[in-house]
PDB file of C-alpha atoms and ligand atoms in Angstrom:
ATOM      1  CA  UNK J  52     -45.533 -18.692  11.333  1.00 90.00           C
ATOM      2  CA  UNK J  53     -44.021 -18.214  14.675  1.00 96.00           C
ATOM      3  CA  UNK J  54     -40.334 -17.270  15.933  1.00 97.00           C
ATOM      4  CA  UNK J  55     -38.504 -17.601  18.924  1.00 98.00           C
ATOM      5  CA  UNK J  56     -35.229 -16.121  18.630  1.00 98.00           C
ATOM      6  CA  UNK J  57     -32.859 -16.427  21.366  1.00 98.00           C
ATOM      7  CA  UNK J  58     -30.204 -14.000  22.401  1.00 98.00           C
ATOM      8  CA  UNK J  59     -27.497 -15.192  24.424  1.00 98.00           C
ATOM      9  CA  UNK J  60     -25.854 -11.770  24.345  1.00 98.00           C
ATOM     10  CA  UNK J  61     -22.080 -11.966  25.927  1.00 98.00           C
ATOM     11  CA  UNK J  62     -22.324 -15.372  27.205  1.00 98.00           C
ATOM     12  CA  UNK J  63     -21.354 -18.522  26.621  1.00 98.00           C
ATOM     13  CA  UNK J  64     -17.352 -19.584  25.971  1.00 98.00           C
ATOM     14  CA  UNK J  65     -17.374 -21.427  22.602  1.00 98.00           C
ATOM     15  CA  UNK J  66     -17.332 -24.884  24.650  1.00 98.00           C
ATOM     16  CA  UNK J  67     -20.156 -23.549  26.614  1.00 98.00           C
ATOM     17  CA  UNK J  68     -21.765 -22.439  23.818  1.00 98.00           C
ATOM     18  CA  UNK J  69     -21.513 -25.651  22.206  1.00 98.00           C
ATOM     19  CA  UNK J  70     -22.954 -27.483  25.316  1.00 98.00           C
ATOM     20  CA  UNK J  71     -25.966 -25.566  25.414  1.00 98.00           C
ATOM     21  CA  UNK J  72     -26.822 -25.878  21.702  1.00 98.00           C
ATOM     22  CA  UNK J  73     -25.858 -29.475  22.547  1.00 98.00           C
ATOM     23  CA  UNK J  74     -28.907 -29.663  24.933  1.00 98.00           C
ATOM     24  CA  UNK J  75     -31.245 -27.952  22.780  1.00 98.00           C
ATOM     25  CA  UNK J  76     -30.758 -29.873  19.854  1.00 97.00           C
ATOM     26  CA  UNK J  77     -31.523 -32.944  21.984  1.00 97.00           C
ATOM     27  CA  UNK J  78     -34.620 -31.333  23.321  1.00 96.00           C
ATOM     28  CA  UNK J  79     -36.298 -29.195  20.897  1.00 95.00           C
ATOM     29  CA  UNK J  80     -35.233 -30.725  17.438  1.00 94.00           C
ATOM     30  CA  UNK J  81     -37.623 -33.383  17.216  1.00 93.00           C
ATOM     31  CA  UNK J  82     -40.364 -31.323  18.506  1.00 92.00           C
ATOM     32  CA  UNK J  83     -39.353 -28.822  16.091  1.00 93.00           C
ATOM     33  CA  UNK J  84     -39.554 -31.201  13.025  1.00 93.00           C
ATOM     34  CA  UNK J  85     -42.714 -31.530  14.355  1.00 93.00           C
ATOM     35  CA  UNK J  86     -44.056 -28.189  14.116  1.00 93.00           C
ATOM     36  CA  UNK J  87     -42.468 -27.026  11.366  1.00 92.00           C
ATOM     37  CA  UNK J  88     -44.911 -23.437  11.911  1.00 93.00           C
ATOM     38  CA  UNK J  89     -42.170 -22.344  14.599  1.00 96.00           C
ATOM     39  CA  UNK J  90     -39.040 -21.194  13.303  1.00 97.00           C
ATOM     40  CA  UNK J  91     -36.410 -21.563  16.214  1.00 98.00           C
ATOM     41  CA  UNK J  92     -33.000 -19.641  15.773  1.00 98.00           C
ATOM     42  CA  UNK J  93     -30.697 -18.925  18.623  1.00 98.00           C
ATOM     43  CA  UNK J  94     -27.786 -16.169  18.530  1.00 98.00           C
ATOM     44  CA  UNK J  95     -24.775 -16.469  20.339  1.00 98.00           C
ATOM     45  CA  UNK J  96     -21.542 -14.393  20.254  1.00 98.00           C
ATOM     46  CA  UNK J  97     -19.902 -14.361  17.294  1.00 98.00           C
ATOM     47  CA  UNK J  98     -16.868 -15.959  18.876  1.00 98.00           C
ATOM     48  CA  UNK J  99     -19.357 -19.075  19.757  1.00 98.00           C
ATOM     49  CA  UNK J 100     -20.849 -19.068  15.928  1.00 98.00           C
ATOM     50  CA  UNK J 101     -18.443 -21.805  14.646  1.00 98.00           C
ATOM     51  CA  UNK J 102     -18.813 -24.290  17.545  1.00 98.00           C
ATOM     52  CA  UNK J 103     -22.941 -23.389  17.301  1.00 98.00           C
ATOM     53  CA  UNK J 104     -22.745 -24.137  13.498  1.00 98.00           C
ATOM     54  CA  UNK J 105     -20.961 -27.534  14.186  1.00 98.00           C
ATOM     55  CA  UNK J 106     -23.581 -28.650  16.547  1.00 98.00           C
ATOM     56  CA  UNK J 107     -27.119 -27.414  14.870  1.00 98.00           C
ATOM     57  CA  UNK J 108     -25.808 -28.383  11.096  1.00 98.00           C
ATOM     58  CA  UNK J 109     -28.671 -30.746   9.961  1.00 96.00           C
ATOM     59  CA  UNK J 110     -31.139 -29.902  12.397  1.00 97.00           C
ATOM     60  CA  UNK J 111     -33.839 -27.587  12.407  1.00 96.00           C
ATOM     61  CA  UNK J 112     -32.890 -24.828  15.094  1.00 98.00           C
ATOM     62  CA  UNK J 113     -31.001 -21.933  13.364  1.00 98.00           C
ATOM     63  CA  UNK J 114     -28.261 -19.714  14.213  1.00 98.00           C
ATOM     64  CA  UNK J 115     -27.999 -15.754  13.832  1.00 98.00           C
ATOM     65  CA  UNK J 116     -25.794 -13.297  14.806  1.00 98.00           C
ATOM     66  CA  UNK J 117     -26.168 -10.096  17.617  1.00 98.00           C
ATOM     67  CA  UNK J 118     -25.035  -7.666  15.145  1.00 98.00           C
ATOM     68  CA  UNK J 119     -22.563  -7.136  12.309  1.00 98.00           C
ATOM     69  CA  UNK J 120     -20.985  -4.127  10.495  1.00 98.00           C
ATOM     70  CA  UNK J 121     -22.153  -1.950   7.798  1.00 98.00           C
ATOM     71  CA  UNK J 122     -19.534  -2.251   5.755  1.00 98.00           C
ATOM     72  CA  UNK J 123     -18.644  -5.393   3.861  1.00 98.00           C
ATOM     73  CA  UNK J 124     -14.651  -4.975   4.677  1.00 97.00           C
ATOM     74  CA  UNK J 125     -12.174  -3.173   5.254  1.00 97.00           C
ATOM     75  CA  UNK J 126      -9.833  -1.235   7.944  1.00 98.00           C
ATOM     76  CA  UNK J 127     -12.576  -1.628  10.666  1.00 98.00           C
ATOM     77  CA  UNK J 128     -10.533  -3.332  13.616  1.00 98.00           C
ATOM     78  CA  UNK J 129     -12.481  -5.665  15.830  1.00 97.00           C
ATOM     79  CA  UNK J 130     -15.390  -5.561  13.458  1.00 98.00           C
ATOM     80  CA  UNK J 131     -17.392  -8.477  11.883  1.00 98.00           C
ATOM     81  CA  UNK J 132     -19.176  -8.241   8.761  1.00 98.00           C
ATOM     82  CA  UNK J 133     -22.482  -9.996   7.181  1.00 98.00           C
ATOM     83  CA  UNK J 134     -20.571 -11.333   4.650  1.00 98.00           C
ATOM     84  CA  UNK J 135     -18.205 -13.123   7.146  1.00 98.00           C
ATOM     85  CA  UNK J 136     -21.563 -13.930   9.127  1.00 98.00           C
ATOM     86  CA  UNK J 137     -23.509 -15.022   5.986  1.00 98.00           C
ATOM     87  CA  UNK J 138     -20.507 -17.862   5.423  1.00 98.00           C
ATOM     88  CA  UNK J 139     -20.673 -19.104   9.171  1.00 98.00           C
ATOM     89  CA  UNK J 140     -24.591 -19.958   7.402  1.00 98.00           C
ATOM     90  CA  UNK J 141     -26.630 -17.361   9.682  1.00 98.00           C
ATOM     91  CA  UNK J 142     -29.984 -16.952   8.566  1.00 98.00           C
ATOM     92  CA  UNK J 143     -30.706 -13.868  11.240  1.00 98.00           C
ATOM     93  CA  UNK J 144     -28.744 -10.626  12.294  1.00 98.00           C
ATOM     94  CA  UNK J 145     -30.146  -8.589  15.359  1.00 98.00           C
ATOM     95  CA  UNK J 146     -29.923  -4.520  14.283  1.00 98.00           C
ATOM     96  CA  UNK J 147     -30.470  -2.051  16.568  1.00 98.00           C
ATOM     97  CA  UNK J 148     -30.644  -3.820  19.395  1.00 98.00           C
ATOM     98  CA  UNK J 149     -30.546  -1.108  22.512  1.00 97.00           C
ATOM     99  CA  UNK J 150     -27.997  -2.549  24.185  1.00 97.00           C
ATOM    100  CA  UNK J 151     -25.999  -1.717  21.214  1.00 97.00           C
ATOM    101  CA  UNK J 152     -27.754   1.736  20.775  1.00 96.00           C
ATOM    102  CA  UNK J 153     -26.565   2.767  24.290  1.00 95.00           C
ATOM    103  CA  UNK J 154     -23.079   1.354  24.813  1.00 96.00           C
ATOM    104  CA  UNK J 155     -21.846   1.016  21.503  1.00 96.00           C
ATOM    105  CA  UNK J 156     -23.274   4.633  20.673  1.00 96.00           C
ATOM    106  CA  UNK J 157     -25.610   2.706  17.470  1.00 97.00           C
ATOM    107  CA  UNK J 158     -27.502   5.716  15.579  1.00 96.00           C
ATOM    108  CA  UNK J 159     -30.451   5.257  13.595  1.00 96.00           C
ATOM    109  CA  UNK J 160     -28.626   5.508  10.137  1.00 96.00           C
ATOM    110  CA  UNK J 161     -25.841   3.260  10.870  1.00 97.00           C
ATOM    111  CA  UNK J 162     -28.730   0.912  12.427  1.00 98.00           C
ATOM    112  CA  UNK J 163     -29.854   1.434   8.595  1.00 97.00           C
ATOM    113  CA  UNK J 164     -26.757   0.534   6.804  1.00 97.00           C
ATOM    114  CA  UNK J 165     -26.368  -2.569   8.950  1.00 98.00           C
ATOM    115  CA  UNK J 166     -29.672  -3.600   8.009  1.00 98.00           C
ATOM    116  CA  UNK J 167     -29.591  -3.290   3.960  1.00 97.00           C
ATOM    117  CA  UNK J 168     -26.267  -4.984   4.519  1.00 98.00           C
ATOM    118  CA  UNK J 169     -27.667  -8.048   6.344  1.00 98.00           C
ATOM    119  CA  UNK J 170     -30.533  -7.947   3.588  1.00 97.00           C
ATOM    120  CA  UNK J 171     -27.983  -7.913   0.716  1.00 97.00           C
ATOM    121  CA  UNK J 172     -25.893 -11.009   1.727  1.00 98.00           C
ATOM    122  CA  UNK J 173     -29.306 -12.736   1.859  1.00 97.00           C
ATOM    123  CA  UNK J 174     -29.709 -13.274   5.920  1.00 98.00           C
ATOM    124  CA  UNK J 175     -33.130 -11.306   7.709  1.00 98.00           C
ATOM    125  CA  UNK J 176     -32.479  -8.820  10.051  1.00 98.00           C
ATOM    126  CA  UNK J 177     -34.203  -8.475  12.831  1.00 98.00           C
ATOM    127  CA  UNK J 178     -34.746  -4.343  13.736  1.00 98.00           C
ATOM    128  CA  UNK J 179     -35.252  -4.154  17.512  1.00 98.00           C
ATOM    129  CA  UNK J 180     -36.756  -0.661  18.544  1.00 98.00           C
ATOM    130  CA  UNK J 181     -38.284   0.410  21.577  1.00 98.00           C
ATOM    131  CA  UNK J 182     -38.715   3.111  23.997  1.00 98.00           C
ATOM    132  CA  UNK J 183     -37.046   3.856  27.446  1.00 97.00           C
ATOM    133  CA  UNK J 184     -38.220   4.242  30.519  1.00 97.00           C
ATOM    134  CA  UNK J 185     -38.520   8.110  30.464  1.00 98.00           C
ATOM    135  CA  UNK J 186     -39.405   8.194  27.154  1.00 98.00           C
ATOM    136  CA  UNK J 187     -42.730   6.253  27.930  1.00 97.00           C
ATOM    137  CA  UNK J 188     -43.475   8.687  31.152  1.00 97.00           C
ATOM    138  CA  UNK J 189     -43.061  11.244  28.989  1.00 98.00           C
ATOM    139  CA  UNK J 190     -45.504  10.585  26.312  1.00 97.00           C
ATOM    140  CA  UNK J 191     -42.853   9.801  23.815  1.00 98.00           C
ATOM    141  CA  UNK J 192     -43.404   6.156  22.723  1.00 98.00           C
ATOM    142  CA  UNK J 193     -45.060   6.366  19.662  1.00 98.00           C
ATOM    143  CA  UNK J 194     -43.340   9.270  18.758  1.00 98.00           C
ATOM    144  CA  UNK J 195     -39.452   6.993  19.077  1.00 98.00           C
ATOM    145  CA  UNK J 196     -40.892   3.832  17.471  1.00 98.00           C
ATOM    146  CA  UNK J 197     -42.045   6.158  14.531  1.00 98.00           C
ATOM    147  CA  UNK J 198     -38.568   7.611  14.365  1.00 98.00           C
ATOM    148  CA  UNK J 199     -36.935   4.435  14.491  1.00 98.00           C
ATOM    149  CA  UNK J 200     -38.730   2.609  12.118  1.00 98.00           C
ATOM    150  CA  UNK J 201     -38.574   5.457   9.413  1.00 97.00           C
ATOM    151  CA  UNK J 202     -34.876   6.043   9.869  1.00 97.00           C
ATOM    152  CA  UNK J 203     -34.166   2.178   9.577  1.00 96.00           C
ATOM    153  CA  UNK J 204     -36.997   1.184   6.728  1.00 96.00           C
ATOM    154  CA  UNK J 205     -37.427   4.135   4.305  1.00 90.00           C
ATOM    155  CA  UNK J 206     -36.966   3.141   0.870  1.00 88.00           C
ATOM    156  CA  UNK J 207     -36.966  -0.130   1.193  1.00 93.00           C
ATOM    157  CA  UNK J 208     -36.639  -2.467  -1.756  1.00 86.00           C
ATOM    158  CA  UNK J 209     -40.023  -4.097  -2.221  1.00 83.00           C
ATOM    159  CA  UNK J 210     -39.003  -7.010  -2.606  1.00 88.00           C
ATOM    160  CA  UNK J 211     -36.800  -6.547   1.077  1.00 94.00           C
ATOM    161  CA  UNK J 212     -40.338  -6.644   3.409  1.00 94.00           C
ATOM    162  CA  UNK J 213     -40.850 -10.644   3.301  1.00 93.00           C
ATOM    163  CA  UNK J 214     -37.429 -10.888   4.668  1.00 95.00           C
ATOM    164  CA  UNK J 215     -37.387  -8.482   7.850  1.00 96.00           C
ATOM    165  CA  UNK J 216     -38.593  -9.023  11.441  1.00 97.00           C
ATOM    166  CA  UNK J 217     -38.676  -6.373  13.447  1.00 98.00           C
ATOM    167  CA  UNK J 218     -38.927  -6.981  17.569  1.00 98.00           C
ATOM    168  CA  UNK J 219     -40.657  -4.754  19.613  1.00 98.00           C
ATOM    169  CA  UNK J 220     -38.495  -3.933  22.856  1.00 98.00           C
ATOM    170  CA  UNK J 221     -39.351  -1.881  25.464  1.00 98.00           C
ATOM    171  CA  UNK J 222     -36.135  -1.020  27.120  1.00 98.00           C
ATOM    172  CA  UNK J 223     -37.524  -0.456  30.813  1.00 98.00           C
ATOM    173  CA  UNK J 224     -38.698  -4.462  30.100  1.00 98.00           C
ATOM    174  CA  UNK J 225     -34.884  -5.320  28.928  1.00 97.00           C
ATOM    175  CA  UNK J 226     -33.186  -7.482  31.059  1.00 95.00           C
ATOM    176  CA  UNK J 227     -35.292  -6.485  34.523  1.00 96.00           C
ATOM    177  CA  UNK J 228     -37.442  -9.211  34.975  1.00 96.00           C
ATOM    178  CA  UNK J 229     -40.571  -6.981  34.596  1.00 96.00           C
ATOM    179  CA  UNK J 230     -42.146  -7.857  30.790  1.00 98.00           C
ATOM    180  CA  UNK J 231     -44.424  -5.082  29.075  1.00 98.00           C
ATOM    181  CA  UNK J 232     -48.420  -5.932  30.112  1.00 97.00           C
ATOM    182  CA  UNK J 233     -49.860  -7.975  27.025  1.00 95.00           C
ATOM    183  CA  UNK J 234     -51.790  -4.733  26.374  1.00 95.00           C
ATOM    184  CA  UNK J 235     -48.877  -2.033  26.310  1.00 97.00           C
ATOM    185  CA  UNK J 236     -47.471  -5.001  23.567  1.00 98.00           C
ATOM    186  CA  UNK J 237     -50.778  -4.668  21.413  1.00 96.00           C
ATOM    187  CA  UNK J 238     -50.753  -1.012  21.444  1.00 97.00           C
ATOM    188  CA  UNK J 239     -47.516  -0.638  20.182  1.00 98.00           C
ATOM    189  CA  UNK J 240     -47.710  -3.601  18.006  1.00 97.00           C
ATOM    190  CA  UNK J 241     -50.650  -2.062  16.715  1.00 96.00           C
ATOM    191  CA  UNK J 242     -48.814   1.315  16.502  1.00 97.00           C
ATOM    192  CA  UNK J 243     -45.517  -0.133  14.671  1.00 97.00           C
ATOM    193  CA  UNK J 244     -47.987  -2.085  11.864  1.00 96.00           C
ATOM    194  CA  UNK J 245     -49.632   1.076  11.072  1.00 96.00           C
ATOM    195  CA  UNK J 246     -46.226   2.794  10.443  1.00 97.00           C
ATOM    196  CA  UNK J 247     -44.785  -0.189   8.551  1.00 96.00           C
ATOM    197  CA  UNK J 248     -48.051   0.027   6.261  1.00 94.00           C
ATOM    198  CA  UNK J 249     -47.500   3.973   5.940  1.00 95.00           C
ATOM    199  CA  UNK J 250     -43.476   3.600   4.506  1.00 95.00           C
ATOM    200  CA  UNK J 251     -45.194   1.070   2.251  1.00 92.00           C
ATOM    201  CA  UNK J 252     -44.787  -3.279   3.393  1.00 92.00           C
ATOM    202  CA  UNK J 253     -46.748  -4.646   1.374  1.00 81.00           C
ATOM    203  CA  UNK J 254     -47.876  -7.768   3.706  1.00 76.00           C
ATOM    204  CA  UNK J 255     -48.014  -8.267   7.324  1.00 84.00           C
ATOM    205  CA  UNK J 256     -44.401  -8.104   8.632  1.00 94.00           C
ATOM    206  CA  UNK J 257     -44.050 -10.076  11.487  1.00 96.00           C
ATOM    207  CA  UNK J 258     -43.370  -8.603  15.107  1.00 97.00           C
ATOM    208  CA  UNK J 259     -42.176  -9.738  18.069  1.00 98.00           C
ATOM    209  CA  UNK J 260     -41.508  -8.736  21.460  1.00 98.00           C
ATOM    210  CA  UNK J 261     -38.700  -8.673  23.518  1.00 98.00           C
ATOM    211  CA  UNK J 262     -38.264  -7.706  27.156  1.00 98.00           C
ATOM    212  CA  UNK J 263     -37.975 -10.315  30.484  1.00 98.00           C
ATOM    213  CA  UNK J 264     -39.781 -13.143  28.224  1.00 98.00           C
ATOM    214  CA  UNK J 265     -39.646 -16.229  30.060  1.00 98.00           C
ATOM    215  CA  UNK J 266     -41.523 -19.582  30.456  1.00 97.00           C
ATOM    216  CA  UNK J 267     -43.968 -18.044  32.977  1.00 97.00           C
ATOM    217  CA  UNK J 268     -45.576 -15.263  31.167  1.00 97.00           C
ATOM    218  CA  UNK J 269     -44.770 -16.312  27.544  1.00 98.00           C
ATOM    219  CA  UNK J 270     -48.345 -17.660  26.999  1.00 97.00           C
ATOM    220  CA  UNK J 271     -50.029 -14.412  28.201  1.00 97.00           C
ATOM    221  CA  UNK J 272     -47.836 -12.522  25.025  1.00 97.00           C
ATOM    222  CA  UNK J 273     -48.320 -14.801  22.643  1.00 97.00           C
ATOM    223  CA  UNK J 274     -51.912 -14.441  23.199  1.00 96.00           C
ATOM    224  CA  UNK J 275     -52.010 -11.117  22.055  1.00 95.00           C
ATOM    225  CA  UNK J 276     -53.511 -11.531  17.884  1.00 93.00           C
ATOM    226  CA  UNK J 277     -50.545  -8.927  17.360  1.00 93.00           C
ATOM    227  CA  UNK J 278     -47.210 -11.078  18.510  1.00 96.00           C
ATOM    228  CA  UNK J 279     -46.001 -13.276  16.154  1.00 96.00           C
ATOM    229  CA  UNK J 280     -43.182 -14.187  18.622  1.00 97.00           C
ATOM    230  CA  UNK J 281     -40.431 -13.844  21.336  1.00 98.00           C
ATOM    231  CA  UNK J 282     -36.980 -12.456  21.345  1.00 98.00           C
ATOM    232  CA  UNK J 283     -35.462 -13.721  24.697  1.00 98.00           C
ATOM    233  CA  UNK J 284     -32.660 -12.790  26.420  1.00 98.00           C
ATOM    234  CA  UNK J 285     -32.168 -14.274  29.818  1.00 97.00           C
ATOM    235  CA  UNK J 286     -34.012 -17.185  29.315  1.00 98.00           C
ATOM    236  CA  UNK J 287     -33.029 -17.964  26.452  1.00 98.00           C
ATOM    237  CA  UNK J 288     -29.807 -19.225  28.305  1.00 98.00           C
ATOM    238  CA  UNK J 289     -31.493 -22.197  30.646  1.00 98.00           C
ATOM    239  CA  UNK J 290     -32.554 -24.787  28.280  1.00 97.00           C
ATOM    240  CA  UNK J 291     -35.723 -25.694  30.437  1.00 97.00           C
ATOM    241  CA  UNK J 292     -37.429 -22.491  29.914  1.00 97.00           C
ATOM    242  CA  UNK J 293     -35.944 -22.155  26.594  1.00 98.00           C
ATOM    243  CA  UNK J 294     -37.871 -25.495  26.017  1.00 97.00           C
ATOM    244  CA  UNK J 295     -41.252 -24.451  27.255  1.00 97.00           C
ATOM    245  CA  UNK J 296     -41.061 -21.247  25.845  1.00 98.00           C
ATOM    246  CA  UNK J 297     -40.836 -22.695  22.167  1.00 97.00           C
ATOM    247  CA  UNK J 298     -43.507 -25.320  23.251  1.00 96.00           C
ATOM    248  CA  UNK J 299     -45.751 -22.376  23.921  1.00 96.00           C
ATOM    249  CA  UNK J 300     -45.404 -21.123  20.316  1.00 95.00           C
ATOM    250  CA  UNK J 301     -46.828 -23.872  19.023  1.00 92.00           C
ATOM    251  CA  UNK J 302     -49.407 -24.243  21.576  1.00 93.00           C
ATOM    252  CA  UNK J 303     -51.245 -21.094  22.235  1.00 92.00           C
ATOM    253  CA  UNK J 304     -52.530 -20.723  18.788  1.00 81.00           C
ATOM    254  CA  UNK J 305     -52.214 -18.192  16.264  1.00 76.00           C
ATOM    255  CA  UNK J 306     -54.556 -15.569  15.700  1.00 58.00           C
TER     256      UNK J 306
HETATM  257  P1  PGA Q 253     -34.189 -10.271  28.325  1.00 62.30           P
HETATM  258  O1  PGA Q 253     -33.437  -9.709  26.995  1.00 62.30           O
HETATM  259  O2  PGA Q 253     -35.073 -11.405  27.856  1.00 62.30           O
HETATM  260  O3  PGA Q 253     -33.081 -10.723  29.224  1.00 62.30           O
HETATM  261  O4  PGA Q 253     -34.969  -9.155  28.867  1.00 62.30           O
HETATM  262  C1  PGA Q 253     -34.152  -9.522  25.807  1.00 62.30           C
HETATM  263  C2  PGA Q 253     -33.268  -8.919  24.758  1.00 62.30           C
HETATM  264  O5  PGA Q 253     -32.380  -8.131  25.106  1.00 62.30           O
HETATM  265  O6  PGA Q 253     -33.417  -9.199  23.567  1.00 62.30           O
END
């Protein structure tokens, strides 16, 4: 199984949004019936979700959301839930993303709440951790992916592991046009499996990575045996590259 989960972030008006989904489903959804190995799902903001939903109902790209709150309701102005989310029919929530780690102040327990939340209401979350730029120069990477995944994924129901993804993003590779080198992916791939293993999955989990993916050097990552897929930002917004980068999923094979 492969994924390519696309992250529009805080673009796209509703009628935009429902353009580009518009374009995609013309595109990719026959190719995706075809290859029914890649599991396409594209996440726009929640204000777009409804006009998304209209478009990609009956075809085989999915919808998620960017994140959601930990709490299922309540006196939480401006907030959106996973049970509101899990009615809009999302089948993915991005947690911890670092965007929302550094401007929205996102701490590894709340990441942790959102996450058994999105679990509960029956969508998979997808746990983005990473490192920044300063904590890689200074020797520090394993030691915040370690953190992060252990704060997030202790105690996890068993039965919770088959329906997590976790994406590995650097956050020096975030939005800057420079990805991570296929081998700096394996090694912390490599690093993030072990740790999963240690808190006690009892299968392969599958990782992706994140960080300036885009139609050019998505073939070089996916070659690594380690990368199960791509969470795109940028890119993910030009239906082109979008395109080629879920053609690419199917094409360089899996390891
Ligand atoms: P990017 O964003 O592809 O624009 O680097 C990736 C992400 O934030 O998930």
């Amino acid at each position: 199984m492969r994924w390519v989960v696309g992250n529009w972030k805080m673009h796209t008006t509703p009628s935009e949004a429902a353009a580009l989904a518009r374009q995609l489903r013309e595109v990719l959804a026959p190719l995706v019936v075809a290859h029914p190995e890649v599991r396409v799902v594209v996440c726009p903001p929640f204000t777009s979700l409804e006009a998304v939903r209209h478009v990609l109902l009956g075809s085989p790209i999915a919808w998620g959301a960017q994140n959601c709150h930990e709490e299922v309701q309540g006196a939480y102005t401006g907030e959106v839930s996973a049970r509101m989310l899990h009615e809009l029919g999302c089948t993915v929530v991005l947690v911890g993303h670092s965007e929302r780690r550094r401007y929205a102040g996102e701490d590894d327990g709340r990441i942790a709440r959102k996450l058994r939340r999105v679990l509960e209401f029956g969508m998979m979350p997808v746990l983005c951790v990473g490192e920044t730029l300063a904590e890689r120069r200074a020797g520090y990477t394993e030691a915040v992916l370690e953190r992060q995944l252990r704060c997030s994924l202790a105690g996890l129901p068993e039965g919770a592991w088959n329906r997590l993804l976790i994406a590995y993003e650097p956050v020096w590779a975030i939005g800057t046009g420079v990805a991570a080198e296929p081998e700096q992916i394996a090694g912390a791939h490599a690093f993030v499996s072990g740790v999963l293993r240690d808190l006690g999955a009892p299968a392969a989990v599958p990782i992706l990575y994140g960080g300036s993916v885009n139609a050019e050097n998505v073939r070089r990552i996916l070659a690594q045996p380690t990368v199960w897929g791509v969470l795109v930002g940028t890119a993910s917004l030009d239906v082109a590259q979008f395109c080629d980068i879920v053609r690419a999923a199917w094409e360089v094979p899996c390891c």
